[in-house]
Amino acid sequence: MLAYAHNGGAKGPPPTPWGPGLLGVSPARAVGQEGRGRTGKESLRIQVEPEGDSFPLMEIGTCEAEASEQWDYVLVAHPGTQRDPKQVRQQQFLQELERKGFRTKRIQDQKRVFFGIRADNSIFDLYRTLLLEPEGPTPNAKLAAPTPVPVATRIRIVDFVVMKTKTSAGETFEDLVKDGVFEARFPLHKGEGYLKKMWAGWRHMFRKQPIDEIRNYFGEKVALYFAWLGWYNYMLVPAALTGLLVFLSGFSLFDASQISKEICEAHDILMCPLGDHSRRYQRLSETCTFAKLTHLFDNDGTVVFAIFMALWATVFLEIWKRQRACVVLHWDLYVWDEDQEEMALELINCPDYKLQPYQHSYLRSTVILILSLIMICLMIGMAHILVVYRVLASALFSSSALLFLEDQVTTAVVVTGALVHYVTISIMTKINKHVALKLCDFEMPRTFSERESKFTIRFFTLQFFTHFSSLIYIAFILGRINGHPGKSTRLAGLWKLEECHASGCMMDLFLQMAIIMSLKQTLSNCGEYLVPWVTHKFRSLRASEARHLPRDPELRDWRRNYLLNSVNIFSLFDEFMEMMIQYGFTTIFVAAFPLAPLLALFSNLVEIRLDAIKMVWLQRRLVPRKAKDIGTWLQVLETIGVLAVIANGMIIAFTSEFIPRVVYKYRYSPCLKEANSTIDCLKGYVNHSLSVFHTKDFQDPDKIEGSENVTLCRYRDYRNPPDYNFSEQFWFLLAIRLAFVILFEHVALCIKLIAAWFVPDVPQSVKNKVLDVKYQRLREKMWHGRQRLGGVGAGSRPPMPTHPNPASIFSARSTDV
């Protein structure tokens, strides 16, 4: 498509609609601006736009000025390499870059040697050429002087070429770094003043993010991360308020709940000892406080909140897809193709590059599947190790040296178990990353983007089982395989398995969730900020001890960038992974912890500014990467949404007391006998839910304090003496629980599907604008074709656009979240 900006009487067809442009300049900035050549004189300016699946070279918005001596990249080496054979390999690498059209500059200080690298404009001319449509402009059109390439685009191209360049011996830059030939590489921070002033500061915590400016400086991939995180925070507000309301509604029943009243007044009901650590019978009334606390998050509102969160997760993703469509249309990336850019960059780096076809090996896939299953089994085994720890800790805390903990053994075991689990998570995260990388390398992906996608799936799968294995154990296994007081299941025949608290397993799950999530969010945020800050200060102090500071301003700038903390390909990936795990905590077990969205909201408000400060103030500049969505992470979010429906349904059915309460109310309650009675329908529920155990059936009744005066004790289960087999009520409840899970999941999934259908992924306005651009492009081609052929209608003009430019309708801040 051609767009003309002319002066005076320059002739040509009228302005045409702007689609996703090659140079990414909106008509407000291109049409009406006078083109200028290299001499600065006014001249006819014709801009050529790609069609189809091509993508822009230039970014919208103000970019950093392209100074005549601005260096794109800096390589760093130790001075020692200048006096040994490593210098030969170093020179070979630099010569390869020069052969590809790079200029280099060497500056040395007392401790380091810096090599500035700048790409020749021919590289970017080739980049333009590769991305033009084959037809090109019309024969009579004169191309304008090339527009300066934005620094973000230059860095992306230069970084790709540097990493792909090989010496005559076949050594890449990474190989040279491993051998000590080079020490580091990084693009320079230039023009980050606006981001420092308006974004990377604590005083901007509640301001909208300048997404366009972030995109111009760090590239689309980083900008989409912050756009997604901002939208996630925005959507957490209603979820957090609803969760808080459900939690606070429990306070209204704190003293009024019929179940809590019965527990607090049950002075004559003695509970059987829970485990080996307990030496006495406990009155049910002693668990009064725990029963009231449990009711704060285990009430009828829990079911409503779980369904709400299933709907919330769907709406969140669907509206994000709409937001993403608007953002990438604003950036002229709606039809951008990632494979096309990677192929273009490969050809720029090596004209003899041969396309790597898609490959699939059933043998490799089988090996990877087996190894992945082994790792998952290892993660599940880690959960069993935590079970062993909790059993041993229970025995330890009940020893004679710790008698003061006897009444709080269960709570102490849960708290310390959560701390051990957090340490296990920290260790296994490093192992999981290494294993996921090895699995990806073994699979031999075709491109970098494919490798990143496969690595994301592998790593997240391992991390999911690492983080949630203990929660799954507490929610669905704890206290369900213990047998009964007279015949307990024991570990190695010695230690009795731990049991849930007398008030139920929801309290244990709540504590585990609260401790792990609080520790992970708090310590992670502190570590993310303090470690880079301390490291940067330490490096800066060591550098300031030098007696002679460089006078060359260029060297000072390079040293300043070198002293910043290093970054790698996982820098942004780790941020995404952290948010995915948090999203899992916020949705999957939210029925047990309704305050999770509120905690996530507070954490993310800090997280955004921590990440901004790190990227702008404390770390070297990330290499900008182009993207039009958050990639595989969207599939991860959708998977978490489905798992959340299943997990919350099972928690309500098997962990919560919701189903037993409902069954009692409509099958056994006194309300069924007395119609129109004012009596509470849950009256007698506590006595109904406790089974009877004859103390004479204990294996060693004499070891229990006061056993000579007690003939009966109660425990939480549905069994009948004297054989203590499961009662009819147990099997009836089990059938109702399973039916509820099936019904809940189907209802919630139907709601998710209806919400996904009701909220289209792409706004109709975006579709219409893209459709109109394609239509106007074809009409213009037909007009130019008739002009060349002199056919019918050659003198007619192509129609004016019915819609404005898709990019220009957005203001500079319209996509801020």
C-alpha angles and dihedrals in degrees: 000000000000126000120187129208107181141171127227115332099354108148131216143109117310120267114289130209118282119234127176096326129212092229094036094227117146119228090248087064100034108034110069094019114114115240116233129198128214090281092057094242122135113261143161110285123202121181122199121214127198124233138212113011099350119121139213127276097192125056128227117251135034115321134193115282115258102236119200092241099033111134119218099204143008129215120197129206136172116255089235090071090063092070103043138059091276088077089069092057090045092053091047091056093048090048090053089054092048090050088057092053104273127137119213135198126194123211123172131194130178096285110019143035116222125200116197114207128200126177120227117244089244089073091057092043087057089048089055092047094051092053098048120101113255093246092059122182125331115280095251095050120107116211118232123234108287114266114241112268114245114248092239090058092045092051093049093052095042093048091052093051094045092051093046097045116108132194123234087269091056095253119150126207090262090055090051091050091052090052093048096247090123128019106198147346130206144153117246127256105241128165097002093136095106093052091048091050101042107024119015099067138087093239089066094059094117098036126102114262119248093235095173093053091047089052093049092052106033102022134248098293094060092041092053090051091056092041090053093045091049091050090046089055091048092052092045090067097076091039092051093047092048092048091048090049091051090048094048092046086067089063090062087061095038092110100009098061112114092216093051090048092053092048093048092048096044096103093144097053114092119200121217115247109276097216147340090289093064116083100178144043113264124217112235090230089065089071091057096113094048091048091055092047091049090054090060090075103015102069138107091278089066091073093049091048092050091053090045091054091050089055091042093055091052095046090046092055096042095050090044089057088054091048090050092051091053093046097050091045088053088052093047091243100114094112097028116138119211095197090054092055094047090052091048092051091047090053091048090052095043122012089198093057113142120212115251109224124218112271135188128190119191089198093056091044091051093049091048091048092051093047091047091051090050090053091047090051087051090054090050088048088055088057089054090051087055088052089053090049092052091050092049092043089053090054092045096049091051093053121114093259092061103041091137088070095053095103093045101041095119093049092046091050092050094048096046090042090056090050091051090048091053091052089048090052092052092052097042092049090068092046092048092052092052093048093047091052092051091049091051093049090049091053090053101216118211100233139015092255091052090049091050092050094050092045090051093054094045095046095045092050091054092043092050093058091042093055102036105034094091091045090053089051093051094043100047111013110031112104095001100093099041099101115216134303094273096047113029127182109244134198110242086347091287115074124050116233114252121258135211120267117275089255092056142272094283090079091055092048091047092052093046092050094045095048098044095043094045093048094045094049096041099042093039092053092046092047093046091057106029098046096053091040094051092043092051093047091049093050091046093050092050091050092048090059090072111111097219119048115200116262093202106096090208092055091047090053092049091048091049090055092044092055091057118096116276123249132205140188090279096057095094093028091061091052091053092046092051090053093047092054090047090049087053092053090047095054114018100058098018091122088069096040112033090172091066095096091050092050090047091051094053091046094049094050086062093038094061094054093042091055091045093051092047094050097044105031110021109028136058115259115283115236105254114243127193120232139154098203141010090268122210091001089078090061089048090054092050091049091051089051091057092045089050091058092050096043096046092048090053093045092054092045102042108016103035125067091230097105096045090049093051093046091049092047095054101032111029109015123117089241089077091061099043113047117206090013122154092217118118110258092221094059109129094018095122094054090044093053095052123083124216123243126187109226091216087071092065113112092227107015093164092068091065117087113246095007092137091068098041124077100165135036132174133230136181107266143081106254135131125225142257096035093024095220120156113284129230089258090060094057092043090051091047090054091049091048092052091046090050092051091052093045094044094049094047093047093046093046091048089052089050092050093047091049091048090051094043094052109052117218092231123039114244090235090060092048091049093050093050090046092050091050091054091048095049091046091056092046090052092049089051091050093051091045092054090048092055093046095041090228133149115313094016092139096050121102125238111253121266115251117274090208130042122248110294091226098046096055090072120078120224091263102033093104096049113124 
